[in-house]
mmCIF file of C-alpha atoms and ligand atoms in Angstrom:
data_model
loop_
_atom_site.group_PDB
_atom_site.id
_atom_site.type_symbol
_atom_site.label_atom_id
_atom_site.label_comp_id
_atom_site.label_asym_id
_atom_site.label_seq_id
_atom_site.Cartn_x
_atom_site.Cartn_y
_atom_site.Cartn_z
ATOM 1 C CA MET A 1 0.000 0.000 0.000
ATOM 2 C CA THR A 2 1.313 3.436 -0.914
ATOM 3 C CA ASP A 3 1.888 5.953 1.820
ATOM 4 C CA ALA A 4 -0.948 8.181 0.689
ATOM 5 C CA ALA A 5 -3.425 5.319 0.916
ATOM 6 C CA ALA A 6 -2.012 4.245 4.278
ATOM 7 C CA ASP A 7 -2.282 7.801 5.589
ATOM 8 C CA ILE A 8 -5.913 7.956 4.555
ATOM 9 C CA GLU A 9 -6.581 4.561 6.131
ATOM 10 C CA SER A 10 -5.053 5.509 9.463
ATOM 11 C CA GLY A 11 -6.682 8.951 9.295
ATOM 12 C CA LEU A 12 -10.080 7.316 8.859
ATOM 13 C CA ARG A 13 -9.479 4.934 11.737
ATOM 14 C CA ALA A 14 -8.370 7.734 14.057
ATOM 15 C CA LEU A 15 -11.353 9.813 12.944
ATOM 16 C CA SER A 16 -13.979 7.224 13.728
ATOM 17 C CA GLU A 17 -12.363 6.470 17.051
ATOM 18 C CA SER A 18 -12.133 10.082 18.145
ATOM 19 C CA PHE A 19 -15.710 10.683 16.927
ATOM 20 C CA ARG A 20 -16.934 7.878 19.179
ATOM 21 C CA GLU A 21 -15.092 9.418 22.128
ATOM 22 C CA ARG A 22 -16.562 12.851 21.453
ATOM 23 C CA LEU A 23 -20.051 11.362 21.191
ATOM 24 C CA ALA A 24 -19.612 9.587 24.516
ATOM 25 C CA ALA A 25 -18.490 12.837 26.139
ATOM 26 C CA ALA A 26 -21.393 14.906 24.686
ATOM 27 C CA ASP A 27 -24.369 15.191 27.042
ATOM 28 C CA ASP A 28 -26.863 16.943 24.819
ATOM 29 C CA GLU A 29 -28.005 16.757 21.246
ATOM 30 C CA PRO A 30 -26.431 20.057 20.066
ATOM 31 C CA SER A 31 -22.942 18.890 21.115
ATOM 32 C CA MET A 32 -23.545 15.592 19.317
ATOM 33 C CA ARG A 33 -24.535 17.480 16.173
ATOM 34 C CA ALA A 34 -21.473 19.687 16.510
ATOM 35 C CA ALA A 35 -19.206 16.634 16.765
ATOM 36 C CA ARG A 36 -20.828 15.164 13.688
ATOM 37 C CA ALA A 37 -20.339 18.417 11.764
ATOM 38 C CA GLU A 38 -16.690 18.493 12.779
ATOM 39 C CA VAL A 39 -16.268 15.126 11.104
ATOM 40 C CA LEU A 40 -18.618 15.135 8.128
ATOM 41 C CA GLY A 41 -19.097 18.868 7.500
ATOM 42 C CA LYS A 42 -17.753 20.633 4.395
ATOM 43 C CA LYS A 43 -14.760 21.938 6.279
ATOM 44 C CA GLY A 44 -14.630 18.901 8.493
ATOM 45 C CA GLU A 45 -11.964 16.342 9.242
ATOM 46 C CA LEU A 46 -13.061 13.914 6.571
ATOM 47 C CA THR A 47 -12.666 16.539 3.878
ATOM 48 C CA LYS A 48 -9.170 17.185 5.155
ATOM 49 C CA ILE A 49 -8.237 13.510 4.988
ATOM 50 C CA LEU A 50 -9.622 13.221 1.486
ATOM 51 C CA ARG A 51 -7.266 15.926 0.272
ATOM 52 C CA GLY A 52 -4.663 13.118 0.143
ATOM 53 C CA MET A 53 -6.855 11.253 -2.367
ATOM 54 C CA GLY A 54 -5.013 12.837 -5.321
ATOM 55 C CA LYS A 55 -1.873 11.028 -4.369
ATOM 56 C CA VAL A 56 -3.521 7.625 -4.152
ATOM 57 C CA PRO A 57 -2.752 5.497 -7.220
ATOM 58 C CA ALA A 58 -5.727 4.914 -9.473
ATOM 59 C CA GLU A 59 -6.020 1.184 -8.756
ATOM 60 C CA LYS A 60 -6.294 1.879 -5.012
ATOM 61 C CA ARG A 61 -8.897 4.592 -5.246
ATOM 62 C CA ARG A 62 -11.925 2.344 -5.462
ATOM 63 C CA GLU A 63 -10.890 0.462 -2.336
ATOM 64 C CA ILE A 64 -10.185 3.661 -0.419
ATOM 65 C CA GLY A 65 -13.472 5.164 -1.677
ATOM 66 C CA GLU A 66 -15.372 2.217 -0.267
ATOM 67 C CA ARG A 67 -13.577 2.623 3.086
ATOM 68 C CA VAL A 68 -14.544 6.280 3.160
ATOM 69 C CA ASN A 69 -18.199 5.469 2.536
ATOM 70 C CA ALA A 70 -18.126 2.789 5.205
ATOM 71 C CA VAL A 71 -16.636 5.224 7.739
ATOM 72 C CA LYS A 72 -19.276 7.852 6.829
ATOM 73 C CA ALA A 73 -22.063 5.316 7.353
ATOM 74 C CA GLU A 74 -20.488 4.267 10.625
ATOM 75 C CA VAL A 75 -20.346 7.870 11.858
ATOM 76 C CA GLU A 76 -23.989 8.418 10.921
ATOM 77 C CA ALA A 77 -25.048 5.193 12.623
ATOM 78 C CA ASP A 78 -23.084 6.032 15.789
ATOM 79 C CA PHE A 79 -24.619 9.482 15.796
ATOM 80 C CA GLU A 80 -28.208 8.176 15.454
ATOM 81 C CA LYS A 81 -27.620 5.589 18.140
ATOM 82 C CA ALA A 82 -26.228 8.191 20.543
ATOM 83 C CA VAL A 83 -29.112 10.629 19.940
ATOM 84 C CA THR A 84 -31.720 7.902 20.442
ATOM 85 C CA ALA A 85 -30.009 6.668 23.592
ATOM 86 C CA LEU A 86 -29.887 10.222 24.936
ATOM 87 C CA ALA A 87 -33.633 10.716 24.313
ATOM 88 C CA ARG A 88 -34.379 7.427 26.028
ATOM 89 C CA ARG A 89 -32.264 8.383 29.044
ATOM 90 C CA ARG A 90 -34.040 11.736 29.297
ATOM 91 C CA ARG A 91 -37.477 10.121 29.099
ATOM 92 C CA GLN A 92 -36.528 7.567 31.711
ATOM 93 C CA ALA A 93 -35.271 10.298 34.024
ATOM 94 C CA ASP A 94 -38.557 12.208 33.473
ATOM 95 C CA LEU A 95 -40.604 9.162 34.345
ATOM 96 C CA GLU A 96 -38.569 8.493 37.450
ATOM 97 C CA GLY A 97 -38.503 12.131 38.494
ATOM 98 C CA ARG A 98 -41.232 14.125 40.231
ATOM 99 C CA PRO A 99 -44.667 13.683 38.653
ATOM 100 C CA GLU A 100 -45.540 17.385 38.561
ATOM 101 C CA ASP A 101 -44.698 19.321 35.454
ATOM 102 C CA LEU A 102 -43.327 22.518 36.953
ATOM 103 C CA THR A 103 -43.117 24.123 33.539
ATOM 104 C CA LEU A 104 -46.918 24.177 33.025
ATOM 105 C CA PRO A 105 -48.552 27.591 33.408
ATOM 106 C CA GLY A 106 -50.618 27.958 36.595
ATOM 107 C CA ARG A 107 -54.418 28.166 36.691
ATOM 108 C CA VAL A 108 -55.822 31.526 37.625
ATOM 109 C CA GLY A 109 -58.221 31.173 40.549
ATOM 110 C CA THR A 110 -60.283 28.114 41.505
ATOM 111 C CA PRO A 111 -63.472 27.702 39.477
ATOM 112 C CA ARG A 112 -66.560 27.933 41.693
ATOM 113 C CA GLY A 113 -69.463 25.553 41.423
ATOM 114 C CA HIS A 114 -73.093 26.301 42.126
ATOM 115 C CA LEU A 115 -76.258 24.452 43.019
ATOM 116 C CA HIS A 116 -77.787 22.158 40.410
ATOM 117 C CA PRO A 117 -80.644 23.897 38.539
ATOM 118 C CA LEU A 118 -83.121 21.357 39.961
ATOM 119 C CA THR A 119 -81.970 22.091 43.512
ATOM 120 C CA ARG A 120 -82.443 25.805 42.862
ATOM 121 C CA VAL A 121 -85.955 25.379 41.510
ATOM 122 C CA LYS A 122 -86.842 23.023 44.380
ATOM 123 C CA ASP A 123 -85.540 25.520 46.962
ATOM 124 C CA ASP A 124 -87.428 28.372 45.274
ATOM 125 C CA ILE A 125 -90.683 26.407 45.367
ATOM 126 C CA LEU A 126 -90.218 25.306 48.990
ATOM 127 C CA ASP A 127 -89.356 28.905 49.935
ATOM 128 C CA ILE A 128 -92.623 30.164 48.489
ATOM 129 C CA PHE A 129 -94.657 27.662 50.497
ATOM 130 C CA ALA A 130 -92.568 28.229 53.622
ATOM 131 C CA SER A 131 -93.332 31.945 53.354
ATOM 132 C CA LEU A 132 -97.049 31.045 53.135
ATOM 133 C CA GLY A 133 -96.754 29.221 56.465
ATOM 134 C CA PHE A 134 -96.045 25.623 55.390
ATOM 135 C CA ALA A 135 -93.565 23.494 57.354
ATOM 136 C CA ILE A 136 -91.049 21.273 55.514
ATOM 137 C CA GLY A 137 -91.666 17.515 55.806
ATOM 138 C CA TRP A 138 -89.839 14.430 54.662
ATOM 139 C CA GLY A 139 -90.613 10.895 53.422
ATOM 140 C CA PRO A 140 -88.428 7.934 52.390
ATOM 141 C CA GLU A 141 -87.661 6.968 48.797
ATOM 142 C CA VAL A 142 -87.997 3.258 49.569
ATOM 143 C CA GLU A 143 -91.583 2.905 50.708
ATOM 144 C CA LEU A 144 -94.267 0.385 51.620
ATOM 145 C CA GLU A 145 -96.901 -0.215 48.966
ATOM 146 C CA GLU A 146 -99.311 0.636 51.780
ATOM 147 C CA ASN A 147 -98.071 4.244 52.087
ATOM 148 C CA ASN A 148 -97.460 4.780 48.387
ATOM 149 C CA PHE A 149 -100.799 3.410 47.129
ATOM 150 C CA THR A 150 -103.159 1.703 49.557
ATOM 151 C CA LYS A 151 -103.685 4.403 52.185
ATOM 152 C CA LEU A 152 -103.966 6.964 49.379
ATOM 153 C CA ALA A 153 -107.071 5.089 48.249
ATOM 154 C CA PHE A 154 -105.678 3.702 45.013
ATOM 155 C CA PRO A 155 -107.990 0.817 44.068
ATOM 156 C CA PRO A 156 -105.930 -2.399 43.751
ATOM 157 C CA ASP A 157 -106.511 -2.489 39.991
ATOM 158 C CA HIS A 158 -105.559 1.163 39.377
ATOM 159 C CA PRO A 159 -103.155 1.320 36.403
ATOM 160 C CA ALA A 160 -100.556 3.211 38.498
ATOM 161 C CA THR A 161 -100.162 0.163 40.751
ATOM 162 C CA ASP A 162 -99.302 -2.024 37.748
ATOM 163 C CA MET A 163 -96.092 -4.056 38.087
ATOM 164 C CA GLN A 164 -94.850 -2.401 34.912
ATOM 165 C CA ASP A 165 -95.007 1.117 36.295
ATOM 166 C CA SER A 166 -93.113 0.744 39.561
ATOM 167 C CA PHE A 167 -89.717 -0.428 40.722
ATOM 168 C CA TRP A 168 -90.457 -3.137 43.284
ATOM 169 C CA VAL A 169 -87.846 -3.897 45.902
ATOM 170 C CA THR A 170 -87.080 -7.186 47.633
ATOM 171 C CA VAL A 171 -86.296 -6.679 51.308
ATOM 172 C CA GLU A 172 -84.263 -9.553 52.741
ATOM 173 C CA GLY A 173 -85.738 -10.675 56.040
ATOM 174 C CA GLY A 174 -88.624 -8.219 55.609
ATOM 175 C CA GLU A 175 -92.211 -9.005 56.594
ATOM 176 C CA PRO A 176 -93.583 -11.538 54.104
ATOM 177 C CA ASP A 177 -96.750 -9.543 53.299
ATOM 178 C CA ALA A 178 -95.181 -6.086 53.174
ATOM 179 C CA ARG A 179 -94.592 -5.162 49.563
ATOM 180 C CA VAL A 180 -91.945 -2.484 49.064
ATOM 181 C CA LEU A 181 -91.180 -0.202 46.113
ATOM 182 C CA LEU A 182 -89.339 2.978 45.182
ATOM 183 C CA ARG A 183 -91.974 5.659 45.788
ATOM 184 C CA THR A 184 -93.727 6.651 42.566
ATOM 185 C CA HIS A 185 -94.691 10.072 43.927
ATOM 186 C CA THR A 186 -94.117 12.264 46.984
ATOM 187 C CA SER A 187 -97.722 11.744 48.157
ATOM 188 C CA ASN A 188 -96.359 9.168 50.637
ATOM 189 C CA VAL A 189 -95.372 12.203 52.731
ATOM 190 C CA GLN A 190 -99.081 12.986 53.248
ATOM 191 C CA VAL A 191 -99.668 9.535 54.694
ATOM 192 C CA ARG A 192 -96.631 9.562 56.976
ATOM 193 C CA GLU A 193 -97.260 13.067 58.317
ATOM 194 C CA MET A 194 -100.989 12.491 58.851
ATOM 195 C CA MET A 195 -100.319 9.229 60.685
ATOM 196 C CA ALA A 196 -97.709 10.869 62.908
ATOM 197 C CA ASN A 197 -99.367 14.224 63.659
ATOM 198 C CA GLU A 198 -102.672 15.728 64.674
ATOM 199 C CA PRO A 199 -104.231 18.483 62.544
ATOM 200 C CA PRO A 200 -104.070 21.363 61.953
ATOM 201 C CA MET A 201 -101.053 21.015 59.725
ATOM 202 C CA ALA A 202 -99.602 22.523 56.555
ATOM 203 C CA ILE A 203 -96.595 20.702 55.116
ATOM 204 C CA VAL A 204 -94.528 20.735 51.920
ATOM 205 C CA SER A 205 -91.856 18.273 50.921
ATOM 206 C CA GLY A 206 -89.652 17.670 47.897
ATOM 207 C CA GLY A 207 -87.486 14.846 46.644
ATOM 208 C CA PRO A 208 -86.839 12.070 44.136
ATOM 209 C CA VAL A 209 -89.511 9.678 42.853
ATOM 210 C CA TYR A 210 -89.178 6.693 40.507
ATOM 211 C CA ARG A 211 -91.168 5.310 37.589
ATOM 212 C CA ARG A 212 -90.452 2.961 34.721
ATOM 213 C CA ASP A 213 -90.401 5.688 32.068
ATOM 214 C CA ASP A 214 -87.602 6.874 29.832
ATOM 215 C CA ASP A 215 -87.873 9.379 26.965
ATOM 216 C CA ILE A 216 -87.175 13.057 26.327
ATOM 217 C CA THR A 217 -89.808 14.237 28.800
ATOM 218 C CA HIS A 218 -89.724 11.269 31.239
ATOM 219 C CA SER A 219 -86.838 9.973 33.302
ATOM 220 C CA PRO A 220 -86.981 6.853 35.537
ATOM 221 C CA MET A 221 -85.932 9.117 38.426
ATOM 222 C CA PHE A 222 -87.345 12.615 38.728
ATOM 223 C CA HIS A 223 -88.342 15.031 41.468
ATOM 224 C CA GLN A 224 -91.633 16.165 42.933
ATOM 225 C CA ILE A 225 -92.962 18.637 45.449
ATOM 226 C CA GLU A 226 -95.893 17.590 47.572
ATOM 227 C CA GLY A 227 -97.927 19.849 49.803
ATOM 228 C CA PHE A 228 -101.076 19.621 51.866
ATOM 229 C CA LEU A 229 -103.012 21.532 54.472
ATOM 230 C CA VAL A 230 -105.502 20.082 56.977
ATOM 231 C CA ASP A 231 -107.691 22.151 59.276
ATOM 232 C CA GLU A 232 -111.338 22.768 60.129
ATOM 233 C CA ASN A 233 -113.485 24.286 57.380
ATOM 234 C CA VAL A 234 -110.859 24.177 54.634
ATOM 235 C CA SER A 235 -112.551 24.745 51.281
ATOM 236 C CA PHE A 236 -111.686 24.574 47.610
ATOM 237 C CA GLY A 237 -111.474 28.379 47.814
ATOM 238 C CA HIS A 238 -108.433 28.057 50.116
ATOM 239 C CA LEU A 239 -106.832 25.659 47.664
ATOM 240 C CA LYS A 240 -107.405 28.078 44.776
ATOM 241 C CA GLY A 241 -106.084 31.023 46.779
ATOM 242 C CA VAL A 242 -102.894 29.290 47.903
ATOM 243 C CA LEU A 243 -102.053 27.735 44.523
ATOM 244 C CA THR A 244 -102.828 30.917 42.571
ATOM 245 C CA GLU A 245 -100.545 32.859 44.904
ATOM 246 C CA PHE A 246 -97.880 30.191 44.448
ATOM 247 C CA ALA A 247 -98.042 30.223 40.632
ATOM 248 C CA GLN A 248 -97.914 34.015 40.523
ATOM 249 C CA ARG A 249 -94.946 34.185 42.873
ATOM 250 C CA LEU A 250 -93.134 31.486 40.890
ATOM 251 C CA TYR A 251 -93.710 33.136 37.487
ATOM 252 C CA ARG A 252 -95.162 36.662 37.339
ATOM 253 C CA PRO A 253 -97.746 38.477 39.480
ATOM 254 C CA ASP A 254 -100.050 38.717 36.453
ATOM 255 C CA THR A 255 -99.698 35.074 35.343
ATOM 256 C CA PRO A 256 -103.148 33.716 34.414
ATOM 257 C CA VAL A 257 -104.095 30.592 36.410
ATOM 258 C CA ARG A 258 -106.962 28.178 35.749
ATOM 259 C CA PHE A 259 -108.265 25.086 37.521
ATOM 260 C CA ARG A 260 -109.466 22.150 35.421
ATOM 261 C CA PRO A 261 -111.344 19.135 36.854
ATOM 262 C CA SER A 262 -109.214 16.009 36.939
ATOM 263 C CA TYR A 263 -108.968 12.688 38.755
ATOM 264 C CA PHE A 264 -106.549 11.429 41.402
ATOM 265 C CA PRO A 265 -107.705 8.633 43.723
ATOM 266 C CA PHE A 266 -106.689 10.451 46.916
ATOM 267 C CA VAL A 267 -108.620 13.699 46.310
ATOM 268 C CA GLU A 268 -112.262 14.597 45.711
ATOM 269 C CA PRO A 269 -112.824 16.819 43.842
ATOM 270 C CA GLY A 270 -109.519 16.719 41.957
ATOM 271 C CA ALA A 271 -108.108 19.315 39.598
ATOM 272 C CA GLU A 272 -105.151 20.247 37.470
ATOM 273 C CA VAL A 273 -103.720 23.733 37.479
ATOM 274 C CA ASP A 274 -102.683 25.428 34.239
ATOM 275 C CA ILE A 275 -100.845 28.704 33.882
ATOM 276 C CA GLY A 276 -100.944 30.969 30.827
ATOM 277 C CA CYS A 277 -98.134 29.843 28.515
ATOM 278 C CA VAL A 278 -94.977 31.696 29.521
ATOM 279 C CA PHE A 279 -93.571 31.329 26.010
ATOM 280 C CA CYS A 280 -96.357 32.766 23.878
ATOM 281 C CA ASN A 281 -98.413 35.167 25.973
ATOM 282 C CA ALA A 282 -101.067 36.613 23.709
ATOM 283 C CA GLU A 283 -99.248 39.899 22.983
ATOM 284 C CA ASN A 284 -96.648 38.405 20.668
ATOM 285 C CA GLY A 285 -99.334 36.568 18.732
ATOM 286 C CA SER A 286 -97.249 33.433 18.242
ATOM 287 C CA ARG A 287 -99.693 31.131 20.009
ATOM 288 C CA ALA A 288 -100.728 28.931 17.107
ATOM 289 C CA SER A 289 -97.169 27.825 16.511
ATOM 290 C CA CYS A 290 -96.053 27.518 20.144
ATOM 291 C CA ARG A 291 -94.518 24.079 20.652
ATOM 292 C CA VAL A 292 -94.555 24.224 24.444
ATOM 293 C CA CYS A 293 -98.310 24.779 24.935
ATOM 294 C CA LYS A 294 -99.144 23.224 21.553
ATOM 295 C CA GLY A 295 -101.020 26.368 20.616
ATOM 296 C CA THR A 296 -103.496 26.128 23.526
ATOM 297 C CA GLY A 297 -102.038 29.090 25.455
ATOM 298 C CA TRP A 298 -102.020 27.011 28.684
ATOM 299 C CA ILE A 299 -99.413 24.848 30.381
ATOM 300 C CA GLU A 300 -100.242 22.290 33.064
ATOM 301 C CA ILE A 301 -98.079 22.691 36.158
ATOM 302 C CA LEU A 302 -99.620 20.638 38.959
ATOM 303 C CA GLY A 303 -102.264 18.266 40.264
ATOM 304 C CA CYS A 304 -104.378 19.031 43.334
ATOM 305 C CA GLY A 305 -107.669 18.498 45.112
ATOM 306 C CA MET A 306 -109.514 18.195 48.415
ATOM 307 C CA VAL A 307 -108.118 15.348 50.520
ATOM 308 C CA HIS A 308 -110.421 12.325 50.095
ATOM 309 C CA PRO A 309 -112.221 11.324 53.339
ATOM 310 C CA ASP A 310 -110.948 7.761 52.869
ATOM 311 C CA VAL A 311 -107.345 9.019 53.089
ATOM 312 C CA PHE A 312 -108.146 10.759 56.396
ATOM 313 C CA GLU A 313 -109.744 7.593 57.748
ATOM 314 C CA HIS A 314 -106.795 5.418 56.614
ATOM 315 C CA CYS A 315 -104.470 7.758 58.516
ATOM 316 C CA GLY A 316 -106.559 7.940 61.686
ATOM 317 C CA ILE A 317 -107.951 11.456 61.176
ATOM 318 C CA ASP A 318 -111.639 12.194 61.720
ATOM 319 C CA SER A 319 -112.983 13.129 58.276
ATOM 320 C CA GLU A 320 -116.177 14.584 59.793
ATOM 321 C CA ARG A 321 -114.197 17.226 61.631
ATOM 322 C CA TRP A 322 -111.192 17.899 59.389
ATOM 323 C CA THR A 323 -110.925 18.880 55.750
ATOM 324 C CA GLY A 324 -107.909 19.745 53.688
ATOM 325 C CA PHE A 325 -106.344 20.161 50.276
ATOM 326 C CA ALA A 326 -103.271 18.612 48.683
ATOM 327 C CA PHE A 327 -101.160 19.231 45.610
ATOM 328 C CA GLY A 328 -98.202 17.720 43.801
ATOM 329 C CA LEU A 329 -95.931 18.907 41.029
ATOM 330 C CA GLY A 330 -92.896 17.817 39.027
ATOM 331 C CA ILE A 331 -89.767 19.901 39.612
ATOM 332 C CA GLU A 332 -88.118 19.032 36.266
ATOM 333 C CA ARG A 333 -91.184 20.240 34.406
ATOM 334 C CA ILE A 334 -91.106 23.598 36.204
ATOM 335 C CA ALA A 335 -87.353 23.916 35.565
ATOM 336 C CA MET A 336 -87.737 22.965 31.883
ATOM 337 C CA LEU A 337 -90.391 25.669 31.505
ATOM 338 C CA ARG A 338 -88.362 28.232 33.420
ATOM 339 C CA TYR A 339 -85.124 27.734 31.504
ATOM 340 C CA GLY A 340 -86.508 26.499 28.173
ATOM 341 C CA ILE A 341 -84.788 23.095 28.453
ATOM 342 C CA PRO A 342 -86.021 20.668 25.783
ATOM 343 C CA ASP A 343 -84.758 17.296 27.112
ATOM 344 C CA ILE A 344 -85.169 16.090 30.712
ATOM 345 C CA ARG A 345 -82.110 13.834 30.457
ATOM 346 C CA LEU A 346 -79.806 16.876 30.338
ATOM 347 C CA PHE A 347 -80.426 17.334 34.082
ATOM 348 C CA PHE A 348 -78.857 14.006 34.928
ATOM 349 C CA GLU A 349 -75.906 13.772 32.534
ATOM 350 C CA ASN A 350 -73.794 16.159 34.627
ATOM 351 C CA ASP A 351 -72.200 17.755 31.587
ATOM 352 C CA PRO A 352 -70.470 20.923 32.859
ATOM 353 C CA ARG A 353 -71.250 22.687 29.552
ATOM 354 C CA PHE A 354 -74.960 22.326 30.419
ATOM 355 C CA LEU A 355 -74.692 22.995 34.146
ATOM 356 C CA ALA A 356 -72.471 26.079 33.719
ATOM 357 C CA GLN A 357 -75.373 27.844 31.948
ATOM 358 C CA PHE A 358 -77.395 28.327 35.137
HETATM 359 N N1 DAH B 401 -99.156 12.276 43.152
HETATM 360 C C1 DAH B 401 -99.640 12.821 41.906
HETATM 361 C C2 DAH B 401 -98.746 12.355 40.774
HETATM 362 O O1 DAH B 401 -97.678 11.911 41.002
HETATM 363 C C3 DAH B 401 -99.623 14.330 41.939
HETATM 364 C C4 DAH B 401 -100.681 14.858 42.844
HETATM 365 C C5 DAH B 401 -101.950 15.113 42.347
HETATM 366 C C6 DAH B 401 -100.438 15.062 44.182
HETATM 367 C C7 DAH B 401 -102.955 15.606 43.151
HETATM 368 C C8 DAH B 401 -101.432 15.568 45.024
HETATM 369 C C9 DAH B 401 -102.711 15.824 44.476
HETATM 370 O O2 DAH B 401 -101.241 15.775 46.317
HETATM 371 O O3 DAH B 401 -103.677 16.316 45.296
HETATM 372 O O4 DAH B 401 -99.141 12.450 39.633
#
């Protein structure tokens, strides 16, 4: 081998060795790139070595050329390996280090929550009745069939008592004849309060109730308010006065209210209360096309009536001496009307984008 070829050979060997040392000493990617540029760059060490190429005899050039390419490939491969290993070491150190990312920007303030829209509407309704002199009562969600249906004078074949409409509960070790269900309405509060207390009394209560229903206006769990008043000489006039006052405090002082005969087993006579549609009051003339009241101008908001004498008797109250009225309403329905919410299921999905709007 001629001297020129031997010089190039040894130059290449020294170069790849010293490159490997420099790579090992580099502890970040920029220094690795710099080392690579020192070797392979235009003005780098390899270029310098190749200046001796002119003196290499023609028959040797091919062999030396191949060596040069091999060394270049080796340098590139060493470089890639070192960079990858560095990234892996960094990542490993990150994973083993503290879990907080101290470079993230801080959050400004702590976001504040607020009451669920249904809780607000429930509190507003209870407040109105409390200010009219009603006390707040309570009843359980898991209830005896007796208190949910029987004492409220539901005939045994009433469609509401159908197996399909209620969630029946099996109580382990319970009394064999006591049938238990998730209450289908808050009217169980009437029974419990009347059994436990002597009249006069005026009580409201609110909470969850359960029915086997599920569509855009019905949910298997929803909320009701129940109220009733028992005293001597209570008339339908008292019922109308109290519920009209309630509706006008809940909506507007000039809200039209009407009472329509209806049937509930535990009242006689029974009625439903409608208010003038809050979405299309006559002035804007849009009644015919109103989807909420279906063009009738009226929206039903509650059921009510005079407490049936049978209910008094079932609860140990003398129906010759005492009379009273009762009413019940769905909280979701009131909230949907108040806020213009089209789908009842939105209340229970807990999507912050929905809840943040109240
Ligand atoms: N419990 C009835 C229901 O769930 C609502 C109701 C109607 C309650 C009339 C009452 C009443 O107290 O008098 O549909």
